[in-house]
Short mmCIF file of C-alpha atoms and ligand atoms in Angstrom, two decimals:
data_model
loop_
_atom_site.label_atom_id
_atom_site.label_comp_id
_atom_site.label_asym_id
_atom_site.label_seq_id
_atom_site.Cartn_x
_atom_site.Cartn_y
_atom_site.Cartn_z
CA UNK A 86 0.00 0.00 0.00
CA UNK A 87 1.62 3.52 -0.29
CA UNK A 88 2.20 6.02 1.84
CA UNK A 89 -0.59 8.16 2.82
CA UNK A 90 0.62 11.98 2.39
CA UNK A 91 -0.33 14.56 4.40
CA UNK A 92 -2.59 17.22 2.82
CA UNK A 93 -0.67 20.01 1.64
CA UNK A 94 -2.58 22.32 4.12
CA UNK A 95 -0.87 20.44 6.90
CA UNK A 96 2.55 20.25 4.83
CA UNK A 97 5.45 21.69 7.63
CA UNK A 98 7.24 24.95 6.34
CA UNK A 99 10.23 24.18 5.70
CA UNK A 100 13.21 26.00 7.51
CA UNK A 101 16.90 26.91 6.39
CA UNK A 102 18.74 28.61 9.44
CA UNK A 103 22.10 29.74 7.74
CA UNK A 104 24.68 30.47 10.84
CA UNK A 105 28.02 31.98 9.60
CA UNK A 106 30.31 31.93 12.27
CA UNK A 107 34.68 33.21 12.58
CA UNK A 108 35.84 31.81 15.95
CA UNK A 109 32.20 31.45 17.88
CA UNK A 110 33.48 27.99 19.33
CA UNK A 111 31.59 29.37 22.92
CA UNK A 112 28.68 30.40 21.47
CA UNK A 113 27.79 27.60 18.65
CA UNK A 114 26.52 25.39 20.73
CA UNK A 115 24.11 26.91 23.00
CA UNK A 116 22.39 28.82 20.22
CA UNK A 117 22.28 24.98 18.29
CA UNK A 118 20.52 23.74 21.39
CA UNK A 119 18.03 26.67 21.36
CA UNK A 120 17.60 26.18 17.74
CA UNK A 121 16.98 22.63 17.13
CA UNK A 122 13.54 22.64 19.60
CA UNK A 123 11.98 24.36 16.61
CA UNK A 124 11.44 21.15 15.03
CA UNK A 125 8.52 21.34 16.89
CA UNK A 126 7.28 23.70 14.38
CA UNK A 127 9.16 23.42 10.97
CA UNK A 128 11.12 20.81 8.92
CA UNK A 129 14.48 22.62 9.70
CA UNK A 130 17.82 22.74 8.47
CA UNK A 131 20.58 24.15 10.07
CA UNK A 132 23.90 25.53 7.95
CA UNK A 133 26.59 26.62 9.73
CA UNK A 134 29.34 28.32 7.36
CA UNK A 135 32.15 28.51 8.97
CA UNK A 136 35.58 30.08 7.19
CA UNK A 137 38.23 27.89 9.32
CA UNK A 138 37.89 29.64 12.50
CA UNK A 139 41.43 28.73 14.23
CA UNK A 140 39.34 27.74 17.74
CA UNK A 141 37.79 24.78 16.67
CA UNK A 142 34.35 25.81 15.64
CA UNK A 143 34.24 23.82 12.77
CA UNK A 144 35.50 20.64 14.40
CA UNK A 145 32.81 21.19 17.03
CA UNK A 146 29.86 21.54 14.54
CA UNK A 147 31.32 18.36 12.45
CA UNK A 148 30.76 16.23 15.84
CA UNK A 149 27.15 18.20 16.48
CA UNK A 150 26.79 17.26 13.12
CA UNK A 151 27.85 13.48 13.32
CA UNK A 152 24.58 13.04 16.09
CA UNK A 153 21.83 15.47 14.54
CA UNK A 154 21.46 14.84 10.76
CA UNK A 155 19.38 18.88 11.08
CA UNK A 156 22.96 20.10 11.11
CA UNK A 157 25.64 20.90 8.12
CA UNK A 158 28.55 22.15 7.77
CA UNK A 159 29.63 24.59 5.69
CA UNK A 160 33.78 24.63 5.39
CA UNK A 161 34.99 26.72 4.11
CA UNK A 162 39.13 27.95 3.77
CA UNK A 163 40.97 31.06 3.25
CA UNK A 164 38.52 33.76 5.13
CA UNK A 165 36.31 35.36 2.78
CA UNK A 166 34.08 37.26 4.89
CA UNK A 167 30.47 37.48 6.49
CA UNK A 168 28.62 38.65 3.61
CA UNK A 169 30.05 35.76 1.58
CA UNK A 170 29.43 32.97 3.72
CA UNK A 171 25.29 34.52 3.99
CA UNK A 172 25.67 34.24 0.22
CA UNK A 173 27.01 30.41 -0.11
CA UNK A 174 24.90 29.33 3.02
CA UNK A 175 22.07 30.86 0.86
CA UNK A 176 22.56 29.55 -2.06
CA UNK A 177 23.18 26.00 -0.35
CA UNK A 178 19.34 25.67 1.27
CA UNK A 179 16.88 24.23 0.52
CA UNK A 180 14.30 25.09 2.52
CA UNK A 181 11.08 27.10 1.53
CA UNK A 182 12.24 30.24 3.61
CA UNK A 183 15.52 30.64 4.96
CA UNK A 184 16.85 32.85 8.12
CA UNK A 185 20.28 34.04 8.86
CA UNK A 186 21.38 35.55 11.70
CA UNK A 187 24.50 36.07 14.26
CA UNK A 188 25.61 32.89 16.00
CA UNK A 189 27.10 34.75 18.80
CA UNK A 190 23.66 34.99 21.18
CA UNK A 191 23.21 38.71 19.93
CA UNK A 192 20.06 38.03 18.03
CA UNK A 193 17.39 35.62 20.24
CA UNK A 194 16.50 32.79 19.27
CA UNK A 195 12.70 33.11 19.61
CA UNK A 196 12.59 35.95 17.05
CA UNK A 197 13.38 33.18 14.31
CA UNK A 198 9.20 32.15 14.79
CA UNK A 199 8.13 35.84 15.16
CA UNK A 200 10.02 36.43 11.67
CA UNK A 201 8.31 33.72 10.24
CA UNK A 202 4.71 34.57 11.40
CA UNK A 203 5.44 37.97 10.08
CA UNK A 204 6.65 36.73 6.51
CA UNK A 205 3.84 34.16 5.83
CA UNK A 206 0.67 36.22 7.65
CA UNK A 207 2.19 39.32 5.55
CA UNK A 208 2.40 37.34 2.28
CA UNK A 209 6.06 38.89 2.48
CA UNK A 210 9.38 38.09 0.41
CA UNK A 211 11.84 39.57 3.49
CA UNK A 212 11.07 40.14 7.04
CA UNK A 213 14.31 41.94 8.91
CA UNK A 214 15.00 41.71 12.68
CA UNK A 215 15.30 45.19 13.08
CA UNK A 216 17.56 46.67 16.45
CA UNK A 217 15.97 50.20 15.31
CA UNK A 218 12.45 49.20 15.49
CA UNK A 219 10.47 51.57 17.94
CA UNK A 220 10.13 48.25 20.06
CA UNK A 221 13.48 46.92 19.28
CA UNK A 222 15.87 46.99 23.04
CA UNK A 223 19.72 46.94 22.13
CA UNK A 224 21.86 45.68 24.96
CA UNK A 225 24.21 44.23 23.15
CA UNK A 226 25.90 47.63 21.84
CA UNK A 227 28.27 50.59 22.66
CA UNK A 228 27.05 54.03 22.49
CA UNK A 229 29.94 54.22 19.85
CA UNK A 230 28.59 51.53 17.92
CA UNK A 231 25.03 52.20 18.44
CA UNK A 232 25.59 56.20 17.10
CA UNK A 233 27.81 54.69 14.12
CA UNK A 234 25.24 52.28 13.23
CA UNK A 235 22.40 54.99 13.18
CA UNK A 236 24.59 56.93 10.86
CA UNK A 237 25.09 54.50 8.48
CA UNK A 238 21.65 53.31 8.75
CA UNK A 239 20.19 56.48 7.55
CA UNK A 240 23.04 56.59 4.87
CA UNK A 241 22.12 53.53 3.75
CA UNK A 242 18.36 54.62 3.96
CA UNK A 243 19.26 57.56 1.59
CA UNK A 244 20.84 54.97 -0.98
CA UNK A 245 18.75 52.58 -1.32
CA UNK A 246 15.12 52.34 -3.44
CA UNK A 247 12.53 55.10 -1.78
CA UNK A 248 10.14 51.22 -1.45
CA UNK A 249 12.31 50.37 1.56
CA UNK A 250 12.14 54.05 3.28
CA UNK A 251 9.88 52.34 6.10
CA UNK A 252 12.68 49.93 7.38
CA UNK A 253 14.30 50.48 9.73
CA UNK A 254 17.89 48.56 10.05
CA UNK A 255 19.54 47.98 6.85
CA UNK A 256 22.14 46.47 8.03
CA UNK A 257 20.89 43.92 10.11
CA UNK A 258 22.25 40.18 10.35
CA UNK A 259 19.01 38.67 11.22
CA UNK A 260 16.61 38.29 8.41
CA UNK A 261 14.26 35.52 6.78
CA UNK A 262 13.46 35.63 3.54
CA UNK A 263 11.38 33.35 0.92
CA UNK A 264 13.98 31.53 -1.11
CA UNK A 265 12.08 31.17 -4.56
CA UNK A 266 11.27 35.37 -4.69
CA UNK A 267 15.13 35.81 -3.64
CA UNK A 268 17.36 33.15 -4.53
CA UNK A 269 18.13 35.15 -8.03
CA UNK A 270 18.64 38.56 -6.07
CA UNK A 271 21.02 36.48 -4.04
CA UNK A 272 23.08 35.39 -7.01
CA UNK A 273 23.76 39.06 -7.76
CA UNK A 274 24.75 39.92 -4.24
CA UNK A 275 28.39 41.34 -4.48
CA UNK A 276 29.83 39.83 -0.96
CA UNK A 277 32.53 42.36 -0.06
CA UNK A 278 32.39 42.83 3.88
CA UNK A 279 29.39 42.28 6.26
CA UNK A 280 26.55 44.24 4.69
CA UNK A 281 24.98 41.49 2.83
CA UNK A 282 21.00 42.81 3.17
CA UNK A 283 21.87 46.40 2.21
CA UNK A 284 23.20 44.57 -1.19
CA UNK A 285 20.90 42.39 -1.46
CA UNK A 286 18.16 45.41 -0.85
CA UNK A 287 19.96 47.33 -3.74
CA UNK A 288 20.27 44.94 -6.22
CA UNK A 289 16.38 43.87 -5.51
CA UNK A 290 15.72 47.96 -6.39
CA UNK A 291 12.91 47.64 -4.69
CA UNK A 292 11.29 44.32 -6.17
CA UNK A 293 11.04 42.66 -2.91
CA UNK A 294 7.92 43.19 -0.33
CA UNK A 295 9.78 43.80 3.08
CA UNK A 296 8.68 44.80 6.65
CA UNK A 297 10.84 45.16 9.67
CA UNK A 298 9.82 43.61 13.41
CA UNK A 299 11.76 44.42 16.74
CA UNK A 300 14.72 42.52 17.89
CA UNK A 301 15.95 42.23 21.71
CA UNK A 302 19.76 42.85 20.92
CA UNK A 303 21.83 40.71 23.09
CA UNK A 304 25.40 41.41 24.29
CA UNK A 305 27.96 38.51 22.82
CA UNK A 306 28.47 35.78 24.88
CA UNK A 307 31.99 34.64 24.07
CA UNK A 308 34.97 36.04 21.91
CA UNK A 309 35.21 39.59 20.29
CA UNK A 310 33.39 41.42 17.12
CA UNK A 311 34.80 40.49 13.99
CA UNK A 312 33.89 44.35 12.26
CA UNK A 313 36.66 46.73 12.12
CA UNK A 314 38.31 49.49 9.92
CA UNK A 315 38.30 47.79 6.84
CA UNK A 316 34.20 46.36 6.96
CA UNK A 317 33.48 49.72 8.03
CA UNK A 318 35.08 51.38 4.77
CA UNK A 319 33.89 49.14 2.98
CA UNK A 320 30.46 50.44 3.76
CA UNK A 321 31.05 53.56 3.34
CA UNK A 322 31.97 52.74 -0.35
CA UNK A 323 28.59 50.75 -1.17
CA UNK A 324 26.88 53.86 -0.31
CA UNK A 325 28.92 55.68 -2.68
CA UNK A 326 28.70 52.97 -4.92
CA UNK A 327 24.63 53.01 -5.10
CA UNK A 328 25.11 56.88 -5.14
CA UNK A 329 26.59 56.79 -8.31
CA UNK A 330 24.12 54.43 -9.60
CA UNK A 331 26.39 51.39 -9.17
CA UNK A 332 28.48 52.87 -12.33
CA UNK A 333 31.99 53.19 -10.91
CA UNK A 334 33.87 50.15 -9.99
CA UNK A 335 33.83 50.36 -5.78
CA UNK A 336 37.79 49.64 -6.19
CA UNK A 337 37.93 52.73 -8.46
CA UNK A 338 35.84 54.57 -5.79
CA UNK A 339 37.52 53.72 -2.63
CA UNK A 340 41.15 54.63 -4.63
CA UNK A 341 39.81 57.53 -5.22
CA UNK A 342 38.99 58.53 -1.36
CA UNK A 343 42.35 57.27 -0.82
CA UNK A 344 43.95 59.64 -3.05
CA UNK A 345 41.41 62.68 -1.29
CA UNK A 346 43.29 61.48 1.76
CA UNK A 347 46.34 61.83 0.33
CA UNK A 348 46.00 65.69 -0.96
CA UNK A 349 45.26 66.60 3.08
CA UNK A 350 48.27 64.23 3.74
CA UNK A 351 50.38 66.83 1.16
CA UNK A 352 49.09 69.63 2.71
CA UNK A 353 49.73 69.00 5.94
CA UNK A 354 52.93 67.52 5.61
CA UNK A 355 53.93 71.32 3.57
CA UNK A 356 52.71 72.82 6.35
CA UNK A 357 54.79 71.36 9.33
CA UNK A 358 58.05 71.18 7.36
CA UNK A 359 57.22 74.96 6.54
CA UNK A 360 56.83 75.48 9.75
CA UNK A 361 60.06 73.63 10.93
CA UNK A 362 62.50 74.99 8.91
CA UNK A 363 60.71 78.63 8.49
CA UNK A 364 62.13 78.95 4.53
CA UNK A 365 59.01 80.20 2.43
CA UNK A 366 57.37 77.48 -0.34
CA UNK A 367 58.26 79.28 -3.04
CA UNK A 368 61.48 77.65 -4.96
CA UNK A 369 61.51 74.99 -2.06
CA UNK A 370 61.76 71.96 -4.64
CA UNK A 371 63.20 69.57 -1.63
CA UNK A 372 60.10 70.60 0.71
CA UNK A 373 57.47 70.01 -1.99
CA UNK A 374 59.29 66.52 -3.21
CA UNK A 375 59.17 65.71 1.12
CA UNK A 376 55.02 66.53 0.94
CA UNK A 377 54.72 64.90 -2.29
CA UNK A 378 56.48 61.50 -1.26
CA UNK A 379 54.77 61.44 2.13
CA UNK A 380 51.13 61.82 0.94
CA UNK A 381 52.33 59.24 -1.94
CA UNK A 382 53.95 56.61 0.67
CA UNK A 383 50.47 57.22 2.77
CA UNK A 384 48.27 56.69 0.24
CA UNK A 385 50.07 53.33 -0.90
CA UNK A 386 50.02 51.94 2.41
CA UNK A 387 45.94 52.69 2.90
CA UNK A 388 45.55 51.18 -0.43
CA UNK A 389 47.19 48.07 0.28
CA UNK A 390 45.35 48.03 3.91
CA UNK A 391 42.09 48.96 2.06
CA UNK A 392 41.17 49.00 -1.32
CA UNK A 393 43.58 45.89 -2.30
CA UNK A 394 43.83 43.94 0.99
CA UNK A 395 42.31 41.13 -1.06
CA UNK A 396 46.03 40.93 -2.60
CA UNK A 397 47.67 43.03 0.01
CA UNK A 398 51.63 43.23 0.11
CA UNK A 399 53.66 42.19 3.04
CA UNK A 400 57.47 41.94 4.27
CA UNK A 401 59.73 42.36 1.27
CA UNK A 402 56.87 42.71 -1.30
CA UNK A 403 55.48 45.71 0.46
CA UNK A 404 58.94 47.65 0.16
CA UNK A 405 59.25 46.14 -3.55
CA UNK A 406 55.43 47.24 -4.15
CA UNK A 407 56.17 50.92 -2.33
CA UNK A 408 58.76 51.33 -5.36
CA UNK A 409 56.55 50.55 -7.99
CA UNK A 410 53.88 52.33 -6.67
CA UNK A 411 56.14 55.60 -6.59
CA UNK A 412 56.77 54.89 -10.17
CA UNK A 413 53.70 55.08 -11.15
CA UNK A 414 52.59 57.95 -9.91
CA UNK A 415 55.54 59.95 -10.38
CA UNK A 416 55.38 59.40 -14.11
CA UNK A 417 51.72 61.26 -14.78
CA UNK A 418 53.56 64.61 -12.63
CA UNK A 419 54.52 66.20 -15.52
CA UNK A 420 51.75 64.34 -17.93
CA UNK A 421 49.26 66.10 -15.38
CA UNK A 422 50.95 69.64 -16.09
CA UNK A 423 51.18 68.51 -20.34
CA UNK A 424 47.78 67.68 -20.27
CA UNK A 425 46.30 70.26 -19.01
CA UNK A 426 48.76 72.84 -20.61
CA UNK A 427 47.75 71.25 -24.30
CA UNK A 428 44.33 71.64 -23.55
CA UNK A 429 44.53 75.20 -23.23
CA UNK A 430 46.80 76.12 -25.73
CA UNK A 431 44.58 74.33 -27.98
CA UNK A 432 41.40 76.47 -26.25
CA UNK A 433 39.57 73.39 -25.75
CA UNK A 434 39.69 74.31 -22.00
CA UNK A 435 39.26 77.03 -19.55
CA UNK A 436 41.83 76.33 -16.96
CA UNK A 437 39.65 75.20 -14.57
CA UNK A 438 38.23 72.50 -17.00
CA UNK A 439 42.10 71.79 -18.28
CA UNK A 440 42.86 71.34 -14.25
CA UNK A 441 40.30 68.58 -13.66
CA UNK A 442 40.62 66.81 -16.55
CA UNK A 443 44.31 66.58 -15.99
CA UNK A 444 43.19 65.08 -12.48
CA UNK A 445 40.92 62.54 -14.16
CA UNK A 446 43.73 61.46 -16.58
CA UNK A 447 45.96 60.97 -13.45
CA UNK A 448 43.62 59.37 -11.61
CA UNK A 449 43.01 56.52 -14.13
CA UNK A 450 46.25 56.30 -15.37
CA UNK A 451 47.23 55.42 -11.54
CA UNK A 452 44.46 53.38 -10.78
CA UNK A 453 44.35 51.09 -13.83
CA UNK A 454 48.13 51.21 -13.69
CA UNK A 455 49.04 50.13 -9.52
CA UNK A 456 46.23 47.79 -9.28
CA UNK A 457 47.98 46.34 -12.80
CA UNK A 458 51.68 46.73 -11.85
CA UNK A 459 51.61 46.91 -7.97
CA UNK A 460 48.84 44.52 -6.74
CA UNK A 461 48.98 42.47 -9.88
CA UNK A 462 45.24 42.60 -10.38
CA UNK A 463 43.63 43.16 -13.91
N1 GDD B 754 31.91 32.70 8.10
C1 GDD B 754 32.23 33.91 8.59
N2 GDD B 754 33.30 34.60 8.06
N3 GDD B 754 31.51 34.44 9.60
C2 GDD B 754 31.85 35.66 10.08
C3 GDD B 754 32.94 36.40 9.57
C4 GDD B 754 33.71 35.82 8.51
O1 GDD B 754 34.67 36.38 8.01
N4 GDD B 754 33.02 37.58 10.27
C5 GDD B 754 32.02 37.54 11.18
N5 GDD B 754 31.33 36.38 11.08
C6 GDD B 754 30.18 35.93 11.89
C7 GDD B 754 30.44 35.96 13.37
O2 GDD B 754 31.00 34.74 13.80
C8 GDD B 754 29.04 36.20 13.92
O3 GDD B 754 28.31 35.01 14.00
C9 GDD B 754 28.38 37.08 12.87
O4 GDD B 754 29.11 36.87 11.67
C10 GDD B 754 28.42 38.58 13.24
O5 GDD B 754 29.76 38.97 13.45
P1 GDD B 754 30.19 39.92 14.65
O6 GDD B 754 31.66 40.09 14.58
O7 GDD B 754 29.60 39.43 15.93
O8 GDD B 754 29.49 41.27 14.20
P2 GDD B 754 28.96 42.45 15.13
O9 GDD B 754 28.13 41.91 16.25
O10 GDD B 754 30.06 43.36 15.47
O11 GDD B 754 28.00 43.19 14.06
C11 GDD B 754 26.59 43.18 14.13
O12 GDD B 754 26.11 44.33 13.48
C12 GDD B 754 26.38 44.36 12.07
C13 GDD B 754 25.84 45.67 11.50
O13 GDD B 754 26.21 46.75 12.25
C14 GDD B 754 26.04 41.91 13.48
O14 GDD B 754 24.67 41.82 13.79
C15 GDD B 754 26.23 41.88 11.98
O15 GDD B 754 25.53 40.76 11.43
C16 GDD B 754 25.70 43.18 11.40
O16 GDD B 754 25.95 43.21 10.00
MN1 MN B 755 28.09 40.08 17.13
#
């Protein structure tokens, strides 16, 4: 006789939890514990993607694993960041709806039903676990973080799709979202740093029916925050990037800010050394060279720490690459002048115009030219 199957209007949701986790060895298995009861409720499926933590997370989850066949791992080597382990753990369900979130106790566990009520009674694509929410508490952050994140959050607000003005935390790590609407939004999720929902909000522009509901921030458990400098930058240049209407390349974009940096660097650096040895600017070829080098050497190093720490230099290479770099850029000096010089000879150009467009031939001849020569990228 065959099976009798259940009536589809009894059929269980099914449940993809994706847990990405960096070192969480302390905090895995507690939040597995809380998680699994929700069996109860759902067929569920737990994927924990894990980028070789050095502690022993992932050996930990493979013997979880071994006993509770509701558990996977995820292993994955060489660290390639939170936004890129959402993305694979994503891609890797197979549930009807899936739910990420933090797997260090920040986000509760007994949101992940509250998200799903939310998602199915509001015949919803994306339901966010929102620390902004009017009912939202956050515990679980400094005032440092907490103003930073507002910031952001109403940067990011300003960059995204006017559809999504009533949510509320754009950058959250706890969200569920219905697999079949999202899976190809998910594909075109570019996965550099941790904010995986503001990209996958901008590439949706505005396609996907969202709502926020509060979330009781926790404080971490165990172990340390993973976000620093370099997740925060890049932030800042996704917002720039969706600014410009995702047309310039974010590595293009975040050179660019480097070499901003570096013009205050000059300045400054012409200003103390003017100070020190008291001889005026003018016909001080040594002082200017000093500025010139320093804002040069500066904006290598922040370049190789941000915008190409994907291939970033270190020991010997870094000297070697410090070299090149210097190269480069010295070469354009007196193109910039030519450029701009031909330009107005010719009367193409005010000088004004003849100025800037000599800084945009610089500033591509440098970029294409380091990231060829210096970081060996194409
Ligand atoms: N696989 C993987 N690889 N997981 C990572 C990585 C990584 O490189 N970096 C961080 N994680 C995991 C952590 O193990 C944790 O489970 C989760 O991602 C969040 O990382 P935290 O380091 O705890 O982030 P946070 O608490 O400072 O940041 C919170 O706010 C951000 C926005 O301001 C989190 O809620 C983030 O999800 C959120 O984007
Ligand atoms: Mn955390």
């Amino acid at each position: 006789m065959p099976e009798p199957t259940p009536p589809s209007s009894t059929a269980r949701l099914r449940l993809s939890i994706v847990l990405p986790t960096y070192n969480e060895r302390g905090n895995i298995e507690p939040l597995l514990a809380q998680l699994l009861p929700l069996q109860q409720h759902v067929d569920l499926e737990i994927l924990v993607v894990d980028d070789d933590s050095a502690d022993g997370t992932a050996e930990l989850v493979r013997r979880l694993a071994h006993d509770e066949p509701a558990i996977r791992l995820i292993r994955r080597v060489g660290r390639a960041g939170l936004a890129s382990a959402i993305k694979e753990g994503l891609l890797d369900a197979s549930g009807d709806v899936a739910l990420v979130m933090d797997s260090d106790g920040q986000h509760e566990p007994g949101a992940v039903l509250r998200a799903l009520q939310a998602l199915q009674q509001g015949d919803l694509d994306l339901v966010i676990g929102s620390r902004f929410h009017p009912e939202a508490e956050i515990h679980g952050l400094s005032g440092r973080r907490e103003t930073g994140s507002t910031w952001a959050n109403a940067a990011a607000r300003r960059s995204l799709p006017r559809s999504f003005g009533h949510l509320s935390d754009y950058m959250s790590g706890f969200f569920a979202l219905r697999l079949e609407a999202a899976l190809p939004l998910i594909r075109a999720v570019d996965v550099n740093g941790f904010k995986f929902l503001y990209e996958l909000l901008a590439v949706s522009r505005g396609r996907l029916r969202a709502a926020d509901i509060p979330l009781s921030f926790q404080p971490r458990s165990y172990g340390a925050s993973k976000l620093d400098l370099a997740v925060f930058w890049d932030f800042l240049i996704s917002i720039l990037h969706s600014l410009s209407l995702r047309l310039l390349p974010r590595r293009a974009i975040s050179f660019g800010l480097v070499g901003a940096s570096g013009v205050l660097v000059q300045l400054a650096m012409t200003q103390l050394l003017l100070g020190l040895t008291g001889r005026p600017l003018a016909g001080n070829q040594e002082l200017a060279l000093v500025g010139a080098l320093t804002a040069a050497s500066s904006n290598y190093l922040i370049n190789n720490a941000l915008t190409f720490r994907f291939a970033r230099l270190r020991g010997l290479a870094l000297l070697q690459g410090l070299l090149k770099f210097l190269l480069v850029s010295s070469l354009p000096l007196a193109a910039n002048v030519g450029v701009a010089q031909v330009l107005v000879r010719l009367s193409y150009a005010d000088s004004l115009s003849a100025q800037l467009a000599g800084i945009l031939v610089v500033f591509v001849w440098n970029y294409a030219a380091s990231s060829r020569f210096v970081w060996n990228t194409p």
